[in-house]
Amino acid sequence: MSTVLKPLADRVLVESAPAEEKTASGIIIPDTAKEKPLKGTVVAAGPGKTDEPMTVKVGDSVIYGQYSGTEIKLDGKTYLIMRESDIYGIVEG
Amino acid sequence: MSTVLKPLADRVLVESAPAEEKTASGIIIPDTAKEKPLKGTVVAAGPGKTDEPMTVKVGDSVIYGQYSGTEIKLDGKTYLIMRESDIYGIVEG
Amino acid sequence: MSTVLKPLADRVLVESAPAEEKTASGIIIPDTAKEKPLKGTVVAAGPGKTDEPMTVKVGDSVIYGQYSGTEIKLDGKTYLIMRESDIYGIVEG
Amino acid sequence: MSTVLKPLADRVLVESAPAEEKTASGIIIPDTAKEKPLKGTVVAAGPGKTDEPMTVKVGDSVIYGQYSGTEIKLDGKTYLIMRESDIYGIVEG
Amino acid sequence: MSTVLKPLADRVLVESAPAEEKTASGIIIPDTAKEKPLKGTVVAAGPGKTDEPMTVKVGDSVIYGQYSGTEIKLDGKTYLIMRESDIYGIVEG
Amino acid sequence: MSTVLKPLADRVLVESAPAEEKTASGIIIPDTAKEKPLKGTVVAAGPGKTDEPMTVKVGDSVIYGQYSGTEIKLDGKTYLIMRESDIYGIVEG
Amino acid sequence: MSTVLKPLADRVLVESAPAEEKTASGIIIPDTAKEKPLKGTVVAAGPGKTDEPMTVKVGDSVIYGQYSGTEIKLDGKTYLIMRESDIYGIVEG
């Protein structure tokens, strides 16, 4: 990504994982869920808010709510910009 | 569970108890209740929020509201991700 | 009660008083009241929130709002789980 | 009052003044007022909230809003339980 | 005023100015205003809230919003009880 | 202005600029704007709120939202009384 | 810009980027986005709020929400005045 977006405060730039990758990693989102959680990778993270340091870091695989964030295109690729509080957790393994 | 989800802040990953187990442990949820509380086991817990340490820990049997949390599937098993404040209490005995 | 529920934070487990007991103790709830207060006994109380210790303790006879709390059955008996701020006061005498 | 209700936090137990007493004390509530204030006597007061001590004390004659508080009967007499912030002021003279 | 009302916290007891007095002092409230401000005199003021001392004092001529406060009659005279934050400013000259 | 209004807390008394003056100073408010900002001059400013000193001072030319403040007439002239947070910025040059 | 607007507190004056410039810099806003983010340049920034210093500075290229801010014309050119919290991030490269 030659164009860089530095998120402000507690915002995080996330690249959504394609549907295939989800199955491979063992994460399956049930169709019956009221709000479908999604998986993605942190591409950039803000410095956090005053007295609230950030937990996620670039490269983290994260799960977030279906309606979280705002879509944005950088160099032709779509990302999501959201607040860290919209992220449920970090996936490992 | 080979895939691990580390919840952020005050979030908790809960495995819902099957209907049979509820009767065995003496917990019966009344059908007439306005909001039906449910029982489950804490599978993972976040580090807590700033100045608010967590009370529940992995392995705790907990009671939570019927509409609490968001469903998520890890390795084909369904879990709930919720905030600790959505948990009413810890069941013992 | 062989099954024990330890309430989290400022939550309180209350056993509602039967209708007969209310008259005996001198507490009568007027039918015309907009929100009918109810009487019960504290069965378990949480540790309180950060910087807000609990006032009620196990055994206290308390008055609370008609729509306070969530019903839960432990060993076949119905209880209410509510926040201490839903309790109006402690009855004595 | 043989049955005693100890209000929690910033709650106050108030005995409403009968209509006659209002005229005698010089307080007349205008019929045209949008929200009609009422007069009563403090029968019991809570200890206050953290860092917010109580101002009213037992025996104070107080003015409060028409829709303040919840009705409760103790030993057959009707009282109101409300927060101190629902009280406008203390009447003297 | 033989009957005295001591306002609680940040409440202020205000005697509304009659319509004649407004013109004399140079204050005219435009008819076209969305919310018509009114003028009155502070008759009694509470001690203020924790860490927020009061600015207005007894005798101050004040301007406040048309829908501010609650009407109350003391010794047959109508007053308004409102919070200091409902007062726009103090009139001088 | 012989009649003086001393605004309380973070309130500001503003004299709206006539339509002609706006063009001369280079400020033109677009007709298509959702909320049309307006220009005026600070005539009086309150002392600020606890721990929040005021930024604007008497004589400042300010821009504020179309629906900000309440109209008031002093000595036959119309002013606006608003909170400093309703002011977008100070115009210079 | 001969006329200068000094934003108050955490407000920022932004000059929207024309549509052409967006493509050149690699930022493309997807048409399907629920809320379309926009790009612009910071022309002036306030001093920040108490205990919350500003992050953006004059000259920064920023991304913000489609409905953020209020339009204003200075010397015939249209700008947006918004709060820093309405800005998603700073674009570099």
XYZ file of C-alpha atoms in Angstrom:
651
model
C 0.000 0.000 0.000
C 1.839 3.120 -1.214
C -0.883 5.480 0.086
C -0.825 5.412 3.896
C -3.764 6.357 6.146
C -2.755 7.121 9.733
C -5.898 6.615 11.840
C -6.630 9.237 14.537
C -7.113 8.495 18.254
C -8.599 4.992 18.799
C -9.366 4.304 15.131
C -8.098 1.193 13.324
C -7.767 0.498 9.590
C -8.785 -3.082 8.835
C -8.491 -5.190 5.667
C -11.435 -7.614 5.577
C -10.540 -11.281 5.114
C -11.958 -12.937 1.963
C -14.647 -15.594 2.537
C -12.256 -18.523 1.709
C -9.700 -17.579 4.337
C -12.333 -17.681 7.072
C -13.028 -21.393 6.625
C -9.315 -22.252 6.530
C -8.643 -20.589 9.881
C -11.467 -22.414 11.563
C -13.653 -19.344 11.977
C -17.159 -19.863 10.636
C -19.774 -17.195 11.122
C -23.227 -18.743 11.712
C -25.896 -17.550 9.265
C -28.458 -17.420 12.022
C -26.540 -14.850 14.110
C -28.451 -11.635 14.724
C -25.350 -9.569 13.991
C -22.798 -11.489 11.896
C -19.194 -10.947 13.176
C -16.508 -10.608 10.505
C -12.750 -11.257 10.404
C -9.973 -9.001 9.126
C -6.371 -7.876 9.555
C -5.221 -4.635 11.195
C -3.371 -2.559 8.568
C -2.916 0.615 10.667
C -3.830 1.675 14.196
C -4.157 5.102 15.840
C -2.179 6.130 18.962
C -5.192 5.585 21.258
C -7.187 8.106 23.264
C -5.901 10.056 26.295
C -5.226 7.504 29.089
C -6.443 4.643 26.877
C -3.543 2.959 25.048
C -4.331 0.693 22.088
C -4.358 -3.099 22.386
C -4.405 -4.195 18.743
C -1.330 -3.744 16.556
C -0.593 -3.938 12.816
C -0.854 -7.532 11.602
C -3.362 -8.669 14.226
C -6.201 -10.854 12.955
C -9.363 -9.416 14.488
C -13.098 -10.157 14.777
C -15.567 -7.249 14.584
C -19.287 -6.608 14.219
C -21.062 -6.798 10.872
C -22.014 -3.118 10.899
C -18.725 -1.782 12.297
C -16.679 0.833 10.525
C -16.798 2.790 7.275
C -15.542 1.477 3.915
C -12.651 3.296 2.256
C -10.554 2.537 -0.878
C -6.765 3.098 -0.878
C -4.883 2.324 -4.142
C -7.946 0.449 -5.384
C -8.296 -1.890 -2.381
C -11.209 -1.645 0.069
C -10.540 -1.239 3.809
C -12.633 -0.538 6.874
C -11.927 2.265 9.349
C -13.421 1.591 12.811
C -12.854 2.315 16.520
C -10.949 -0.269 18.588
C -14.045 -0.641 20.775
C -15.824 -2.099 17.704
C -13.345 -5.002 17.727
C -14.396 -8.070 19.756
C -11.026 -9.816 20.013
C -7.789 -10.980 18.415
C -7.657 -14.419 16.706
C -4.609 -16.640 17.229
C -3.627 -20.089 15.907
C -10.090 -25.353 20.709
C -7.050 -24.924 18.421
C -8.183 -21.478 17.204
C -7.927 -19.020 20.080
C -9.869 -15.737 20.358
C -8.372 -13.280 22.851
C -11.214 -10.913 23.831
C -10.407 -7.190 24.027
C -10.960 -4.973 27.100
C -13.913 -6.206 29.200
C -15.163 -8.778 26.680
C -15.698 -12.449 27.583
C -15.991 -15.507 25.322
C -18.702 -17.840 26.650
C -19.684 -21.390 25.650
C -23.432 -21.775 26.215
C -24.483 -24.737 28.332
C -26.718 -27.300 26.580
C -30.332 -27.513 27.830
C -29.739 -30.862 29.657
C -26.885 -29.547 31.767
C -29.042 -26.721 33.112
C -31.504 -29.072 34.818
C -28.703 -31.184 36.331
C -27.068 -28.148 38.015
C -30.321 -27.035 39.576
C -30.696 -23.945 37.390
C -34.069 -23.757 35.709
C -35.006 -20.695 33.715
C -38.713 -19.854 34.107
C -40.617 -19.647 30.805
C -42.604 -16.704 32.059
C -39.545 -14.502 32.607
C -39.554 -11.284 30.599
C -35.900 -11.746 29.656
C -34.778 -15.366 29.989
C -31.308 -15.633 31.656
C -28.975 -18.300 30.246
C -26.041 -20.296 31.623
C -22.610 -20.864 30.095
C -18.899 -21.325 30.770
C -16.200 -18.669 30.350
C -13.745 -19.860 27.671
C -11.653 -16.667 27.426
C -11.694 -13.270 29.149
C -10.181 -9.912 28.196
C -7.747 -7.973 30.439
C -10.490 -5.564 31.623
C -10.877 -1.847 31.028
C -8.610 0.883 32.454
C -9.072 0.869 36.279
C -11.673 -1.907 36.019
C -10.089 -5.356 36.518
C -12.079 -8.430 35.457
C -13.945 -10.586 37.986
C -14.762 -13.681 35.909
C -12.014 -16.103 34.885
C -11.727 -19.018 32.454
C -13.777 -21.987 33.651
C -16.366 -19.915 35.569
C -19.979 -20.987 35.142
C -21.929 -17.780 34.508
C -25.514 -16.547 34.112
C -26.255 -13.856 31.505
C -29.203 -12.191 29.784
C -31.065 -13.840 26.902
C -30.083 -11.139 24.416
C -26.478 -10.713 25.592
C -23.522 -11.097 23.271
C -22.897 -11.989 19.648
C -22.655 -15.556 18.301
C -19.352 -16.694 16.789
C -18.118 -20.090 15.516
C -14.551 -21.248 16.268
C -13.518 -24.674 14.843
C -17.160 -25.466 14.175
C -18.412 -24.776 17.737
C -20.676 -21.803 18.573
C -19.650 -19.330 21.295
C -20.918 -15.995 22.560
C -18.762 -12.881 22.894
C -20.161 -10.388 25.444
C -19.071 -7.694 27.914
C -18.540 -8.697 31.569
C -21.278 -6.219 32.528
C -23.744 -8.456 30.625
C -23.007 -11.269 33.115
C -25.308 -11.398 36.177
C -23.215 -13.686 38.383
C -21.071 -16.793 38.817
C -22.747 -20.135 39.668
C -21.162 -22.415 42.271
C -22.106 -25.825 43.661
C -29.975 -23.317 48.540
C -27.290 -25.830 47.454
C -26.657 -24.028 44.145
C -25.023 -20.664 44.870
C -25.085 -17.636 42.551
C -22.414 -15.044 43.341
C -23.658 -11.743 41.835
C -21.114 -9.599 39.956
C -20.311 -5.938 40.738
C -23.350 -4.136 42.232
C -25.871 -6.904 41.555
C -28.059 -8.398 44.297
C -29.967 -11.711 44.382
C -33.356 -11.196 46.035
C -36.010 -13.699 47.162
C -39.428 -12.055 46.770
C -41.642 -12.098 49.855
C -44.954 -13.957 49.440
C -48.092 -11.775 49.475
C -49.121 -12.915 53.018
C -45.858 -11.881 54.613
C -46.221 -8.336 53.321
C -49.405 -7.646 55.335
C -47.918 -9.157 58.517
C -44.877 -6.869 58.419
C -47.001 -3.766 58.041
C -46.006 -3.095 54.447
C -48.994 -2.676 52.164
C -48.461 -1.664 48.570
C -51.249 0.679 47.359
C -53.060 -0.579 44.234
C -53.239 2.917 42.857
C -49.468 3.365 42.776
C -48.074 4.071 39.312
C -45.182 1.670 39.876
C -45.945 -0.862 42.616
C -42.930 -1.363 44.979
C -42.291 -4.937 46.163
C -40.607 -6.477 49.215
C -38.001 -9.247 49.356
C -34.946 -10.609 51.148
C -31.337 -10.292 49.991
C -29.964 -13.815 49.393
C -26.608 -12.810 47.862
C -24.869 -9.506 47.079
C -21.980 -8.642 44.767
C -18.769 -6.905 45.948
C -19.891 -3.499 44.603
C -18.454 -1.410 41.797
C -15.052 0.347 41.864
C -15.221 3.067 44.573
C -18.856 2.182 45.345
C -19.104 -0.306 48.235
C -22.410 -2.134 48.768
C -24.898 -1.079 51.438
C -27.269 -4.063 51.526
C -26.116 -7.391 52.993
C -27.456 -10.959 53.017
C -30.613 -11.198 55.144
C -31.716 -7.573 54.599
C -35.411 -7.066 53.921
C -35.593 -4.673 50.969
C -38.154 -2.682 48.956
C -37.667 -2.413 45.179
C -39.540 -1.285 42.085
C -42.171 -3.464 40.382
C -40.170 -3.805 37.171
C -36.739 -4.240 38.784
C -34.510 -7.219 38.089
C -34.645 -10.445 36.091
C -36.276 -13.677 37.306
C -34.069 -16.747 37.783
C -34.749 -20.223 39.242
C -32.145 -21.903 41.493
C -33.021 -25.415 42.800
C -36.639 -24.873 41.764
C -37.122 -21.578 43.645
C -37.583 -18.222 41.860
C -35.288 -15.295 42.664
C -34.679 -11.841 41.243
C -31.265 -10.535 40.210
C -31.092 -6.701 40.217
C -28.652 -3.814 40.732
C -28.429 -2.248 44.220
C -29.544 1.063 42.688
C -32.917 -0.610 41.942
C -33.460 -1.035 45.705
C -35.300 1.828 47.456
C -34.442 0.979 51.056
C -34.046 -1.560 53.848
C -37.067 -2.430 56.047
C -36.586 -2.828 59.800
C -38.943 -3.719 62.670
C -44.187 4.320 62.701
C -43.149 0.911 64.115
C -41.995 -0.387 60.711
C -38.896 1.553 59.656
C -37.666 1.963 56.068
C -34.023 3.032 55.812
C -33.620 4.658 52.366
C -30.505 3.749 50.349
C -27.981 6.248 48.942
C -29.644 9.618 48.136
C -33.227 8.446 48.638
C -35.650 10.190 51.010
C -38.910 8.919 52.568
C -41.500 11.713 52.604
C -44.928 11.958 54.245
C -47.153 14.139 52.049
C -48.857 17.037 53.821
C -52.673 16.991 53.763
C -54.332 19.707 51.647
C -55.467 21.732 54.742
C -51.973 22.079 56.172
C -50.699 23.655 52.957
C -52.955 26.713 53.229
C -52.102 27.233 56.925
C -48.386 27.403 56.226
C -48.823 29.966 53.506
C -47.910 27.624 50.646
C -50.519 27.586 47.901
C -49.884 25.644 44.742
C -51.314 27.442 41.688
C -53.759 25.339 39.656
C -52.364 26.678 36.440
C -48.836 25.367 37.053
C -47.597 22.954 34.404
C -46.143 20.641 37.038
C -47.800 21.167 40.450
C -45.214 21.140 43.316
C -46.288 19.412 46.539
C -45.314 19.755 50.200
C -44.346 17.024 52.680
C -42.205 16.112 55.665
C -38.987 14.071 55.561
C -39.534 10.895 57.613
C -36.238 9.143 56.749
C -33.183 10.017 54.630
C -30.425 7.869 53.154
C -26.703 8.442 53.837
C -26.135 10.165 50.478
C -24.091 9.046 47.492
C -20.263 8.808 47.400
C -18.898 12.391 47.735
C -22.434 13.830 47.862
C -23.631 14.276 51.463
C -27.358 14.806 52.089
C -28.815 18.247 52.776
C -32.315 17.386 54.029
C -32.800 15.766 57.440
C -35.682 14.070 59.270
C -38.385 16.593 60.164
C -37.650 18.978 57.265
C -40.684 20.370 55.465
C -39.926 20.020 51.750
C -41.351 20.991 48.356
C -41.089 18.482 45.483
C -42.434 17.922 41.987
C -45.903 16.493 41.341
C -44.573 13.347 39.669
C -41.652 12.728 42.048
C -41.179 9.487 43.919
C -43.008 6.180 44.328
C -45.902 5.597 46.757
C -45.387 3.072 49.561
C -47.563 2.093 52.591
C -45.942 1.442 55.992
C -48.312 0.426 58.870
C -51.257 1.554 56.760
C -49.969 5.082 56.064
C -48.889 6.217 52.566
C -45.422 7.675 52.029
C -43.334 8.693 49.038
C -39.797 7.455 48.377
C -37.791 9.820 46.113
C -34.232 10.992 45.407
C -33.019 14.184 47.131
C -32.525 15.723 43.675
C -36.325 15.551 43.240
C -36.721 17.980 46.167
C -36.808 21.699 45.244
C -36.175 23.178 48.692
C -36.834 23.253 52.444
C -39.720 25.387 53.798
C -39.194 27.415 56.967
C -41.456 29.713 59.028
C -42.169 36.967 52.776
C -42.782 35.322 56.184
C -42.652 31.795 54.722
C -39.101 31.053 53.564
C -38.110 28.435 50.964
C -34.444 27.470 51.098
C -33.591 26.046 47.637
C -31.466 22.873 47.520
C -28.175 22.493 45.621
C -28.080 24.755 42.526
C -31.735 25.803 42.663
C -32.827 29.463 42.711
C -36.157 31.015 43.772
C -37.082 33.835 41.384
C -39.829 36.473 41.538
C -40.908 37.294 37.974
C -40.860 40.975 37.058
C -44.228 42.472 36.046
C -44.561 43.466 32.381
C -44.331 47.249 33.157
C -40.977 46.994 34.906
C -39.412 45.328 31.877
C -39.899 48.347 29.615
C -38.566 50.778 32.261
C -35.263 48.898 32.584
C -34.699 48.854 28.863
C -35.237 45.104 28.455
C -37.763 44.281 25.761
C -38.386 40.696 24.800
C -39.044 40.374 21.038
C -42.367 38.699 20.179
C -40.776 36.844 17.318
C -38.237 35.003 19.508
C -38.475 31.222 19.343
C -38.117 30.949 23.126
C -39.043 34.201 24.879
C -36.561 35.056 27.710
C -38.079 36.555 30.866
C -36.754 38.821 33.640
C -37.028 38.379 37.408
C -35.337 38.914 40.768
C -33.509 36.265 42.805
C -35.343 35.858 46.147
C -33.374 32.843 47.461
C -30.456 30.749 46.161
C -29.194 27.283 47.110
C -25.610 26.599 48.277
C -24.571 25.232 44.854
C -23.545 21.735 43.866
C -20.333 19.960 44.964
C -17.383 21.885 43.409
C -19.770 24.300 41.664
C -20.321 27.467 43.745
C -23.283 29.713 42.881
C -22.856 32.928 40.886
C -26.223 34.629 41.409
C -27.131 36.087 44.809
C -30.320 37.399 46.443
C -31.410 40.660 44.815
C -29.858 39.941 41.402
C -31.991 40.847 38.401
C -31.782 37.846 36.059
C -32.863 36.762 32.564
C -34.066 33.184 32.043
C -35.806 31.043 29.434
C -39.560 31.131 28.919
C -40.042 27.513 29.968
C -37.584 27.520 32.888
C -38.578 26.552 36.404
C -41.734 25.510 38.239
C -44.332 27.922 39.625
C -44.870 27.987 43.396
C -46.992 30.251 45.664
C -45.600 31.441 49.040
C -47.924 33.663 51.163
C -50.134 34.187 48.134
C -47.373 35.423 45.786
C -46.178 33.384 42.784
C -42.489 32.526 42.395
C -40.422 30.326 40.098
C -37.972 27.672 41.318
C -35.276 26.837 38.716
C -31.652 25.679 38.417
C -28.925 28.332 38.069
C -28.039 26.797 34.692
C -31.481 27.921 33.458
C -30.426 31.550 34.029
C -28.808 33.293 31.031
C -27.264 36.255 32.834
C -27.493 39.071 35.383
C -28.891 42.484 34.306
C -27.192 45.657 35.528
C -27.898 49.356 35.030
C -25.654 50.008 25.675
C -26.663 51.504 29.042
C -28.347 48.267 30.209
C -25.677 45.614 30.770
C -26.262 41.839 30.718
C -23.513 39.838 32.410
C -23.728 36.301 30.958
C -23.391 33.391 33.405
C -20.844 30.553 33.127
C -19.918 29.853 29.470
C -22.611 32.053 27.930
C -21.833 34.802 25.401
C -23.915 37.811 24.313
C -23.581 38.337 20.563
C -24.720 41.175 18.298
C -25.559 39.720 14.876
C -23.838 41.362 11.921
C -26.178 42.958 9.365
C -26.287 41.232 5.941
C -24.248 44.022 4.219
C -21.288 43.733 6.557
C -20.931 40.033 5.815
C -20.127 40.573 2.132
C -17.613 43.346 2.890
C -15.563 41.113 5.231
C -15.336 38.337 2.691
C -17.626 35.946 4.551
C -20.412 34.606 2.367
C -22.731 31.954 3.717
C -23.721 29.480 0.962
C -27.495 29.165 0.458
C -27.174 25.439 -0.052
C -25.670 24.789 3.396
C -27.691 22.396 5.547
C -27.258 24.645 8.598
C -26.396 28.227 7.640
C -23.597 29.679 9.859
C -23.975 33.332 10.865
C -21.536 36.085 11.859
C -21.684 38.458 14.826
C -19.689 40.384 17.428
C -19.193 39.383 21.067
C -20.742 42.091 23.284
C -20.330 40.308 26.655
C -18.874 36.969 27.779
C -19.334 34.956 30.973
C -16.428 33.877 33.236
C -16.437 30.303 31.845
C -17.292 27.050 33.559
C -15.238 25.377 36.337
C -11.857 24.375 34.788
C -12.941 25.670 31.368
C -11.756 29.261 30.786
C -13.343 31.258 27.957
C -11.599 31.750 24.616
C -13.700 34.512 23.032
C -13.539 38.071 24.378
C -15.585 41.249 23.912
C -15.110 42.632 20.399
C -14.348 39.272 18.753
C -16.025 38.674 15.405
C -17.456 35.148 15.592
C -19.179 32.538 13.392
C -21.977 30.434 14.911
C -24.717 28.034 13.849
C -27.999 29.225 12.390
C -30.073 27.872 15.273
C -27.692 28.875 18.087
C -28.757 31.046 20.996
C -31.861 32.891 22.165
C -32.884 36.376 20.996
C -33.033 39.164 23.587
C -33.619 42.952 23.295
C -31.570 45.383 25.400
C -32.378 49.123 24.982
C -34.305 48.304 21.813
C -31.491 46.396 20.066
C -31.647 42.627 19.426
C -28.850 40.350 20.664
C -28.275 36.614 20.893
C -27.296 34.807 24.088
C -25.542 31.470 23.417
C -22.937 29.090 24.902
C -19.315 29.420 23.745
C -19.525 25.834 22.452
C -22.105 27.087 19.907
C -19.408 29.310 18.358
C -17.386 27.736 15.513
C -14.485 30.180 15.424
C -13.167 33.747 15.509
C -12.847 35.722 12.231
C -9.759 37.857 11.628
C -8.663 40.085 8.766
C -7.066 33.409 2.114
C -6.982 36.996 3.419
C -9.900 36.416 5.799
C -8.792 34.057 8.592
C -11.115 31.897 10.703
C -9.522 30.678 13.947
C -11.511 27.564 14.984
C -12.417 27.249 18.686
C -11.547 24.269 20.918
C -11.323 21.013 18.896
C -12.747 22.422 15.664
C -10.926 22.155 12.330
C -11.399 24.159 9.103
C -11.094 21.851 6.088
C -10.899 22.587 2.349
C -12.543 19.704 0.471
C -10.455 18.103 -2.248
C -11.933 18.276 -5.772
C -13.057 14.938 -7.258
C -10.071 14.726 -9.699
C -7.453 14.998 -6.972
C -8.930 12.002 -5.148
C -8.185 9.565 -7.967
C -4.630 10.871 -8.441
C -3.719 10.263 -4.780
C -4.953 6.697 -4.901
C -7.987 7.310 -2.694
C -11.203 6.090 -4.268
C -14.412 6.218 -2.290
C -16.640 3.210 -3.105
C -20.138 4.137 -4.296
C -21.643 1.307 -2.325
C -20.412 2.613 1.050
C -23.177 3.335 3.532
C -21.545 6.607 4.560
C -19.148 7.917 1.894
C -15.857 9.233 3.425
C -14.420 12.362 1.845
C -10.909 13.827 1.558
C -9.731 17.365 2.280
C -6.903 19.537 3.579
C -6.707 21.146 7.033
C -6.634 24.941 6.589
C -6.910 25.895 10.289
C -7.136 23.968 13.570
C -8.284 25.002 17.046
C -6.095 24.689 20.175
C -7.882 21.508 21.337
C -10.067 20.950 24.375
C -8.860 20.952 28.010
C -6.491 17.943 28.423
C -7.045 16.905 24.780
C -4.356 18.327 22.484
C -4.978 18.319 18.717
C -3.423 15.717 16.414
C -4.063 17.226 12.975
C -2.157 20.325 11.838
C -2.478 22.820 8.991
C -1.624 21.165 5.661
C -2.648 17.647 6.703
C -4.614 15.683 4.124
C -7.533 14.141 6.030
C -10.406 11.689 5.513
C -13.772 12.451 7.169
C -17.370 11.294 7.078
C -19.802 12.357 4.371
C -22.085 14.213 6.789
C -19.350 15.808 8.918
C -19.088 19.545 9.456
C -20.855 22.706 8.354
C -20.175 24.531 5.075
C -18.808 28.080 5.233
C -17.552 30.506 2.521
C -14.460 32.655 3.140
C -13.409 35.049 0.319
C -15.703 33.166 -2.052
C -14.254 29.690 -1.411
C -16.228 26.953 0.407
C -14.762 25.248 3.483
C -16.021 22.810 6.113
C -15.807 23.430 9.852
C -15.891 20.183 11.876
C -14.639 18.654 15.148
C -11.368 16.664 15.082
C -13.322 13.606 16.254
C -15.158 13.709 12.893
C -11.840 13.050 11.118
C -10.966 9.363 10.530
C -7.271 9.721 9.770
C -4.416 11.520 8.001
C -3.405 10.469 4.462
C 0.276 10.226 3.563
C 2.142 9.310 0.362
